[in-house]
Every structure is written in structure tokens, then in C-alpha cells.
């Protein structure tokens, strides 16, 4: 479907005064080239200056049949005929033909590349490009300046080359003496030529690659950024030519049998089947292509891939004859974005356009081949030209513009995340629209540069060539009818008796085989012709006209699909302008300036103007986004969610959006689904924009009418801080009466009472539910406890009035809620720490939170981090209380007892182990303060547990002295955990021998049992020998001998007895060992 809008895209029209009747026109680089009838003279006009003054004119060496201009290199390439021969020529430095008597140099292709020096002086260069086949079509790459020539069965690629820099510098030095005279003579031609020798361009071409297409006869070709497009009468093939330095494996080659088959079928009529093959599937087409590398300077290896293949069949029901049913206007169009350079970077997008007389097709090639738009023309189109903003098409009597979707494709390539809740863009599949047409008489051709559309018209009723072709076609039609009638009669079918066959034979569908299609030429009699230059309006002006045009839809039906489509068209129009590169980037290498000095002087002025234009475009885009937001906000369809990104891109505040979406008089209590979607997402996000009380109360009213179930989430939003608590409490109570009691609703009502300083009612509401249910309520709506959680560890979080009150009155509920939020990924660990610091509880509730996290978390990384944190806190507390014992300075201490005691943690958390029995000997209870004792037991419990890494704690324990028994117990625990039992036994016998048996009974078991007689027994014997009256050592020795007697054999026991030992002392233990051994 094609929408039609009565918006005029044209602002001015002028008739270009030329001396002779134009035959061919083309434009590029701000210049219009006109080939006069007769085809041996080219005139260049400046399109960028009012009145389009003549730049220069020069003669060609033959009759020009085709002409193309390359902006890169600023050269012209022509297909010329002379003496029944066809030539291919390139014209460089043509601007120096301001005087027709200026010198002209002629050289062969590759002359400069072979080391020849440039000729001195300023002169136009004509490069002869010899061809082995007759050239049919030419195309210039807008990215690299390379040249593509289409022949009967081949495509020849010529790479644009420049001579080596040494020769170039030498030539420029030779030109200095002639520069002044040349500049003066050039300025006499209305000041349109270059004024400095710096603009001289020495170019050459190298025959780089030949593509053989035995199964296709090119009619038109196109080249852009490595993409090669070739068009036959009803076929289009797009290839991608890639250059690499790696050796090439020749995968694509022509099949000789297939080629022979095609040649054998030359005398038969083939009716091709309509088809479309995209991407990798295009290689399945029946057109083989082979590569022949011919470049000597080019060391790259080329590989070929199929991109697109499209074949059409003649449609006899569209009002076109067979001769007219053929493709035209093949074009590869690059689109550069504002952060790219035309010469240095590849284009962001490349589009392929081609057209039938009744329909046009636009494909996107980069990032996946896709049909973007199909244009259905209201009448037969002769020619079409694609631009960034519009598609210009001509019929015999009108110039018409269609919108394009290039900006939609480019925007998504430049920003892959554009289709999100933050940004949006109309889809590339949006239906196209036609704008108001401009009527002309006898249009023949069209070309476009920037905002200038050049039209060639001729009012001849019928040229002699057309008359001759019509007579030839009628003769062929008669022969075809006679031949087919004979075929049917030979098989026994009389077409005269079958109306359907008779009707079929009356159609000239076979005449294509013998019809020669040639360009239409204007009559030499000159019945009337004109050359028009039509200027299109600026995008901002066309946008404003679209906005005015939209008022008729907005007044009658604000939710009309056409209104949304029109605003989408305006959006893409503005985006296309904003995506375009700056003027400096557009003036790529090879595009001459009017005057270098003037251009330099006006550079700041141009930059200021460009910046002003861009600011105006950005302002218009924000306005358009607001209009699109309005359209989608009132929509109840599946795309109502688009109101959110468009309103965000508009820069409107939520209050301004609310004003734009107040209910219409026809439906006073109705809000659009898109507006509610936007408002919910705005309130659900953590934003620093705080609504006023009036706006916040209006939000409550909106949701109480439209979606009462969302009131709890709305009230919890940080943007609703200024909402009236009394009024909101009344609405919430009404909701509770209608919907029933729920935990989040109860907590929200309690928060409103807290803001009203009604603590008794607050406490009464909080006592409705158990602590566990309240925790579930916080999980359901985390913003009741904090604002900003869940976005990431660097997201800023803030406390709420409820969390501040819970820290004072119900700290256990606050800690449980924070633990639950962390375990449900509603808050990060660092964010929770920040909350407790804001509450001033970093030395008490924060530690309780960490201990609670150890009980609940199952993430190993989090567990190790928390174990290190709580160990550090316990050591800090032990250090502080130890200092307070000797000196009593003011130290920061916990203001209350911990929520969980050491016994609670041992019983409920696997990371806290039961205290070893021998620890009670080293640190008996009630020897220190309760806070000190609590911290000591928790730290000892962690060291007794399975999870704490001892290596991470040892550096921290260096702050604690082992002079005290409790300090010694911590160091001994670390030594034991590290498996250093020999050292531990020695230290324990030195400091506290009364604990050695308890230590050995607990630690020296299983694989460490041998330490009883290998380490402990010898140590006790040695120490007892030195202190025979030490009862503690004697008792320890006796207990040790009992264990050794139970675990060793009599012979082993005898070996363990010291040589100087008293026999009477060891004899009972030896007897016990022997009896046990006999019984075993």
C-alpha cells in the first residue's frame, strides 16, 4: 500500500538556458553536465550557484552515447562512437577548459602507472581506455572512484590510481610558474573554476578484474564499495567482490557445458521463471560468474560472492507492451553516517534500487540482504533516482517523489540497540508514501544532485527513431503470429476456434527476442525541449509542512493510522538529515572548491551555519518524538509500548507528558494504554526527577481510576516523595476495602502513617503480619525499603522513611528484609552496605546483615568475601576491647548486642563450627567483658569451621598479641588448621600444659594418632625429667601412656620407654598393653 499525502517537496523551478538541444545529462560534485544533440560537446554548469552559470565547455573526440561523472577524482567517463567504432574515454581536469583554446592531452590507460611523468602546464587529460569488447554501460564507484564497464558478456573493473608522490611533486613544481596565468584565465569564466594548482588531479586507471558472465547480457551496471550490480532486461544480479592478500581458491567458475547449453538455446524462446534469491541463496541462480585478475600493480586476490538475484517475467496486464516491460534505473546507493568520512571509511549502508515501468524495488545489502520497500507506481515510470531522503521518478508528464526507508536501516546499523525502551525509530518495513507531483510535458530523463533535480523534457509527439521502431515491431508481431499459428495447426489445433488462444496470439510477447532497444533521441527538427532545475525544499521545511498537514487528521481522529504514519515519515526525514555527514566530510578528495581562499575565509561561517541547522533539526526531531509519543500513548494496540521511548527521546518531563495525555472530553475517565505504559515505566525506574505534590496526586488519581492494582508500586516510587500522605492513605484504604488485605498494601499504608507521624497506628498496621510475611512483602516491592537497588553495584541507593524507622524499632526485620532482597537479586552487596552506612549502623546492623548473609547465601564468592569481612570486624572488636582494658579512651563500639549470638550462629550456620573442647581451658568464660567474649567466640567458631581460609586471616591476627591465653588460643587455632601439630604441641606445653591432653584427644586422631608417641610422649618425658615435681606434666604423661598402651604393641611400647626411665613407673602400662594384645 502506498499512502498519498498532499505535501509539496519542491520549492523552486528554473529553466536552464543552453544553446543547443540537450541529448544527455548527468550531474555530480555540484555540476550539471549537458551533452548537446550531435553528442560531440559537453557543457558544465554550476548547480550550487543561483542561475547555474556555465563553468566550461569542451569538445569530445566522438559522439557521446553515455556519460557518467565520478565525484572521487572529479572525472568524466564516456562511451563514444566515431566512424562506426565505439570508444571508452575518461576526461580529467576538465575544469581547466574554461577557455576552449586551452590545451588538451591525450594518453592511453596506464601511461602514468608505467612511470611516465606528468605533462607540465594546466590542461585537460583524455585517457583512452581500450576494450576488447564493445562497452555497453559504465558506472563509477561513489566510494573509491573505481570504474566498472559492462560489455556483452563481461564486466571489467578499472581501479582508480594516482601516480607516485615523487612524480607528483616534480610536476607540481613545474606548474608553479604557470599557476598565476592559469588562475587569471580560469576566473574569467564567471569565476567558477579552481583558482590554484593544488586542485590539479593526476589520475590513471588500472584494469584490475574481469568478470565473465556468459549467461547474462548487461544493459546497466552499478558499482559501490565492492558491490557490483548488473541489470539485464528482466534480471538483476548483485555480487560482492572482496580483496584479500591470502591465496584464492577458485570456487566460482563458469561451467563450459552450461555455457554451451545457453549458446545452443540461442535460437529458442526461453520464458524465465519469476524468482528472488537473497544472500547465500543467490548462488543458486543459473548465471555462472568467473573472475579473471588482470591488474599488474594490484597484488590482492579477489573472491566473489553472490548477494542478490531477482528475475521478473513480463506482465501483460499492467498496460505496458513487451518492449516497455524491462528494468531500468539500476543504482547502488551508499549512505554515510555523521561519524564517517567518505574517502576513508566504508559506507554504513549500501542500497540497491531498480525499477520496472510499474514498480520499483529497494534492497538493503549490508548486514543481511533484505527487501526494504516495493513501490507501486500509479502510471508508467520512465526513470527513477534514489537519494537519502526521497525517490524521484518521472513519467511522460510528471515528476513525483516517494519517501524512502534508508534512514531507518542506517539508524539501526549505527545503533543496534535503537529498538529499546530508551530509543526508537520507525521500522524499515513502514509503508511508503507519495508526495504531491509536479506536472511537466514530455519528460525524458532525470538526474539528481543534493536538493537539485534536473529534468530533460522534449515535447515531440514521436521521434523518427520511435516511428521506425514501431514499424519494425509491427512487422515482427505479424511474423510471430503467423509462425505460432502454423505451429498450432501442425499439431491439430485451430486457434481461430479457441478465443483464448486467439487472444494469446494477439499479444506481442515474442518480439523481445529480435527487438533492439536503443536510447530515445530527440528529434533533430527540434519541436520543443527544456532543461529544468527543480529544487526540493529543505528537510525541515518539508517536516513543517507534514506537521501542518497532520492537523486535519488530529482534528478528526487523533488515533488514526494515517496520522501515525505521517509522523513516522517526518521522523525518518529528520533522521536522514541528522545522519548525513558534515559539509567537510562531504567535500571529499577530488571535489574542487569555488575558491580555496574564499572557502577558507568562509569556513567558520559555514561551521556556524551547519551547527545552527543541526540544532534546528534536533529540536524538530524532539518535537516529532513528542508527536509520535502522543500517537502511541492513545493506542490500545500491540505497539502502544512505543510511547515510552518516543517520549524519552522528546525530552519532555513526566508532568508535560501528563498534560498532553489528559482525557478527552468525549472520554473523561479514559487514559490510553501507551500513556499508562509510559507512566508505569517512568515510576518503576530510579529517576532523580521528583514530582510536585500536585503532579504526584494526579498520578495517584490516574492509577486509582485506571489500574488500582499498581498503586502500591506507584506509591513506592522515589518520584512520589511529595505525594499527599493523608489523601493517598484514604485511597489505599478504599483499595483495601475493595481488593482485600495484602502485605505490600499494608506496608504502604504503614509508610503513609509514618509520614503523618502517627506511630501508634503505624505499629498497629505492622503487627498485622508476621515478620516472615513482611519480608515477603519487601521482596514483592523492594522500594519500600530502599530506592535504587538492583541496577548494579555502582547504582546509587537511598534509604526510605520506613527503613529508617525499622533501624530504630525493628532492626531484625530490617536485616532480614535486606538479606531477602540480596538473595532475590533485588540489591547488591555493596548497595546494602551503603544503606547501613546511611542509617549509621555500619558497626552493628551491617555486621548482623553479613552474619545473616552467611546463613542464607549459597554463592561461594560472596561467602568468602563475607567471611573475611566478619573476621576483620571480630578482630577489630577484640583489639578495641583489649585496649580499653588497659587505657580507657573513647572508642567506637556497638551500641547494642548483636542480633545473633555465637551459639545461635554455631547452631544455624554451617560456616561457624563448634568450639574445640581444649579452647575452654585456654579462654574460660567470664574472664573478659561480654562484648569481648562474644567476638572471641565468634572468631574462634569461624576458625573451627570448615569455610574460613586461614591464610586470609593470619595477616589480620598479627594485630593480636599471643601474650594472653585467648590471644594465644587464636594463634594456636591457626597453627593447628595449617597442620603444624608438632609446633602446636610444643607451644601448648610451653604456655598451657594443662590443655595438652584435651588438645591431643581432639586433634591427634586418625592419621595423626602416631603423634601421641612420636611427638607428645618424648616431649613429656623430656620435660618431666627436667621438672620431676611438676604435677601437671606428670598427669599429662600418665594420660599419654594410657593412650600409647592402647594403640601400640608390647614390643613397640618397650621401644618407646626411655633408657633412664623408672621400670616401676612404666611396668603397669606395659602390662596393660600386653593384656590387650593377648585378648586381641
mmCIF file with all atom_site columns, N, CA and C in Angstrom, residues 13 30 110 125 300 323 357 360 445 453 506 523 546 579 584 591 604 636 711 715 794 829 875 882 1045:
data_model
loop_
_atom_site.group_PDB
_atom_site.id
_atom_site.type_symbol
_atom_site.label_atom_id
_atom_site.label_alt_id
_atom_site.label_comp_id
_atom_site.label_asym_id
_atom_site.label_entity_id
_atom_site.label_seq_id
_atom_site.pdbx_PDB_ins_code
_atom_site.Cartn_x
_atom_site.Cartn_y
_atom_site.Cartn_z
_atom_site.occupancy
_atom_site.B_iso_or_equiv
_atom_site.pdbx_formal_charge
_atom_site.auth_seq_id
_atom_site.auth_comp_id
_atom_site.auth_asym_id
_atom_site.auth_atom_id
_atom_site.pdbx_PDB_model_num
ATOM 1  N N  . UNK A 1 13   ? 11.766 26.364  -9.298  1.00 0.00 ? 13   UNK A N  1
ATOM 2  C CA . UNK A 1 13   ? 11.992 25.731  -10.593 1.00 0.00 ? 13   UNK A CA 1
ATOM 3  C C  . UNK A 1 13   ? 12.552 26.775  -11.553 1.00 0.00 ? 13   UNK A C  1
ATOM 4  N N  . UNK A 1 30   ? 28.200 18.778  -7.611  1.00 0.00 ? 30   UNK A N  1
ATOM 5  C CA . UNK A 1 30   ? 27.651 20.124  -7.734  1.00 0.00 ? 30   UNK A CA 1
ATOM 6  C C  . UNK A 1 30   ? 27.637 20.657  -9.149  1.00 0.00 ? 30   UNK A C  1
ATOM 7  N N  . UNK A 1 110  ? 46.927 3.573   -18.194 1.00 0.00 ? 110  UNK A N  1
ATOM 8  C CA . UNK A 1 110  ? 48.113 3.043   -17.546 1.00 0.00 ? 110  UNK A CA 1
ATOM 9  C C  . UNK A 1 110  ? 49.390 3.756   -17.893 1.00 0.00 ? 110  UNK A C  1
ATOM 10 N N  . UNK A 1 125  ? 43.018 16.245  -19.442 1.00 0.00 ? 125  UNK A N  1
ATOM 11 C CA . UNK A 1 125  ? 43.595 14.979  -19.869 1.00 0.00 ? 125  UNK A CA 1
ATOM 12 C C  . UNK A 1 125  ? 42.474 14.059  -20.358 1.00 0.00 ? 125  UNK A C  1
ATOM 13 N N  . UNK A 1 300  ? 46.414 -7.965  -4.679  1.00 0.00 ? 300  UNK A N  1
ATOM 14 C CA . UNK A 1 300  ? 45.358 -8.611  -3.911  1.00 0.00 ? 300  UNK A CA 1
ATOM 15 C C  . UNK A 1 300  ? 44.746 -9.764  -4.703  1.00 0.00 ? 300  UNK A C  1
ATOM 16 N N  . UNK A 1 323  ? 8.028  -4.480  -25.187 1.00 0.00 ? 323  UNK A N  1
ATOM 17 C CA . UNK A 1 323  ? 9.229  -3.654  -25.278 1.00 0.00 ? 323  UNK A CA 1
ATOM 18 C C  . UNK A 1 323  ? 9.397  -2.778  -24.045 1.00 0.00 ? 323  UNK A C  1
ATOM 19 N N  . UNK A 1 357  ? 8.612  -0.530  -15.226 1.00 0.00 ? 357  UNK A N  1
ATOM 20 C CA . UNK A 1 357  ? 7.763  0.635   -15.517 1.00 0.00 ? 357  UNK A CA 1
ATOM 21 C C  . UNK A 1 357  ? 6.639  0.831   -14.508 1.00 0.00 ? 357  UNK A C  1
ATOM 22 N N  . UNK A 1 360  ? 8.926  -0.285  -8.405  1.00 0.00 ? 360  UNK A N  1
ATOM 23 C CA . UNK A 1 360  ? 10.336 -0.138  -8.054  1.00 0.00 ? 360  UNK A CA 1
ATOM 24 C C  . UNK A 1 360  ? 10.651 -0.954  -6.821  1.00 0.00 ? 360  UNK A C  1
ATOM 25 N N  . UNK A 1 445  ? 14.372 12.348  -19.156 1.00 0.00 ? 445  UNK A N  1
ATOM 26 C CA . UNK A 1 445  ? 15.379 11.827  -18.231 1.00 0.00 ? 445  UNK A CA 1
ATOM 27 C C  . UNK A 1 445  ? 15.449 12.729  -17.000 1.00 0.00 ? 445  UNK A C  1
ATOM 28 N N  . UNK A 1 453  ? 17.096 18.723  -8.663  1.00 0.00 ? 453  UNK A N  1
ATOM 29 C CA . UNK A 1 453  ? 16.580 17.700  -9.560  1.00 0.00 ? 453  UNK A CA 1
ATOM 30 C C  . UNK A 1 453  ? 16.592 18.276  -10.971 1.00 0.00 ? 453  UNK A C  1
ATOM 31 N N  . UNK A 1 506  ? -2.508 -12.728 -30.079 1.00 0.00 ? 506  UNK A N  1
ATOM 32 C CA . UNK A 1 506  ? -2.569 -11.310 -30.456 1.00 0.00 ? 506  UNK A CA 1
ATOM 33 C C  . UNK A 1 506  ? -1.596 -10.465 -29.663 1.00 0.00 ? 506  UNK A C  1
ATOM 34 N N  . UNK A 1 523  ? 14.303 14.668  -31.513 1.00 0.00 ? 523  UNK A N  1
ATOM 35 C CA . UNK A 1 523  ? 14.243 14.925  -32.957 1.00 0.00 ? 523  UNK A CA 1
ATOM 36 C C  . UNK A 1 523  ? 15.182 16.059  -33.332 1.00 0.00 ? 523  UNK A C  1
ATOM 37 N N  . UNK A 1 546  ? 4.538  18.732  6.721   1.00 0.00 ? 546  UNK A N  1
ATOM 38 C CA . UNK A 1 546  ? 3.887  17.500  7.161   1.00 0.00 ? 546  UNK A CA 1
ATOM 39 C C  . UNK A 1 546  ? 3.155  17.697  8.481   1.00 0.00 ? 546  UNK A C  1
ATOM 40 N N  . UNK A 1 579  ? 21.707 12.042  10.060  1.00 0.00 ? 579  UNK A N  1
ATOM 41 C CA . UNK A 1 579  ? 22.706 11.015  9.807   1.00 0.00 ? 579  UNK A CA 1
ATOM 42 C C  . UNK A 1 579  ? 23.737 11.450  8.779   1.00 0.00 ? 579  UNK A C  1
ATOM 43 N N  . UNK A 1 584  ? 32.255 19.296  5.644   1.00 0.00 ? 584  UNK A N  1
ATOM 44 C CA . UNK A 1 584  ? 33.674 18.999  5.473   1.00 0.00 ? 584  UNK A CA 1
ATOM 45 C C  . UNK A 1 584  ? 33.876 17.550  5.039   1.00 0.00 ? 584  UNK A C  1
ATOM 46 N N  . UNK A 1 591  ? 36.830 16.828  -5.064  1.00 0.00 ? 591  UNK A N  1
ATOM 47 C CA . UNK A 1 591  ? 35.768 17.794  -5.305  1.00 0.00 ? 591  UNK A CA 1
ATOM 48 C C  . UNK A 1 591  ? 36.354 19.181  -5.196  1.00 0.00 ? 591  UNK A C  1
ATOM 49 N N  . UNK A 1 604  ? 34.622 29.234  9.059   1.00 0.00 ? 604  UNK A N  1
ATOM 50 C CA . UNK A 1 604  ? 33.921 29.410  10.347  1.00 0.00 ? 604  UNK A CA 1
ATOM 51 C C  . UNK A 1 604  ? 32.446 29.735  10.170  1.00 0.00 ? 604  UNK A C  1
ATOM 52 N N  . UNK A 1 636  ? -4.291 1.473   21.764  1.00 0.00 ? 636  UNK A N  1
ATOM 53 C CA . UNK A 1 636  ? -4.563 0.278   22.568  1.00 0.00 ? 636  UNK A CA 1
ATOM 54 C C  . UNK A 1 636  ? -4.071 -0.974  21.861  1.00 0.00 ? 636  UNK A C  1
ATOM 55 N N  . UNK A 1 711  ? -1.156 0.689   42.486  1.00 0.00 ? 711  UNK A N  1
ATOM 56 C CA . UNK A 1 711  ? -0.996 1.804   43.419  1.00 0.00 ? 711  UNK A CA 1
ATOM 57 C C  . UNK A 1 711  ? 0.159  1.582   44.385  1.00 0.00 ? 711  UNK A C  1
ATOM 58 N N  . UNK A 1 715  ? 3.153  4.233   44.726  1.00 0.00 ? 715  UNK A N  1
ATOM 59 C CA . UNK A 1 715  ? 3.475  4.918   45.975  1.00 0.00 ? 715  UNK A CA 1
ATOM 60 C C  . UNK A 1 715  ? 4.919  4.674   46.405  1.00 0.00 ? 715  UNK A C  1
ATOM 61 N N  . UNK A 1 794  ? 27.283 -0.096  41.220  1.00 0.00 ? 794  UNK A N  1
ATOM 62 C CA . UNK A 1 794  ? 27.619 1.319   41.231  1.00 0.00 ? 794  UNK A CA 1
ATOM 63 C C  . UNK A 1 794  ? 26.373 2.200   41.193  1.00 0.00 ? 794  UNK A C  1
ATOM 64 N N  . UNK A 1 829  ? 25.439 -6.424  47.187  1.00 0.00 ? 829  UNK A N  1
ATOM 65 C CA . UNK A 1 829  ? 26.074 -6.408  48.500  1.00 0.00 ? 829  UNK A CA 1
ATOM 66 C C  . UNK A 1 829  ? 26.601 -5.017  48.840  1.00 0.00 ? 829  UNK A C  1
ATOM 67 N N  . UNK A 1 875  ? 38.080 -9.169  64.859  1.00 0.00 ? 875  UNK A N  1
ATOM 68 C CA . UNK A 1 875  ? 39.437 -8.824  65.297  1.00 0.00 ? 875  UNK A CA 1
ATOM 69 C C  . UNK A 1 875  ? 39.484 -7.365  65.737  1.00 0.00 ? 875  UNK A C  1
ATOM 70 N N  . UNK A 1 882  ? 40.448 -4.910  74.050  1.00 0.00 ? 882  UNK A N  1
ATOM 71 C CA . UNK A 1 882  ? 41.729 -5.158  74.712  1.00 0.00 ? 882  UNK A CA 1
ATOM 72 C C  . UNK A 1 882  ? 42.399 -3.844  75.075  1.00 0.00 ? 882  UNK A C  1
ATOM 73 N N  . UNK A 1 1045 ? 49.582 -47.149 75.327  1.00 0.00 ? 1045 UNK A N  1
ATOM 74 C CA . UNK A 1 1045 ? 49.437 -48.572 75.628  1.00 0.00 ? 1045 UNK A CA 1
ATOM 75 C C  . UNK A 1 1045 ? 48.262 -49.183 74.872  1.00 0.00 ? 1045 UNK A C  1
#
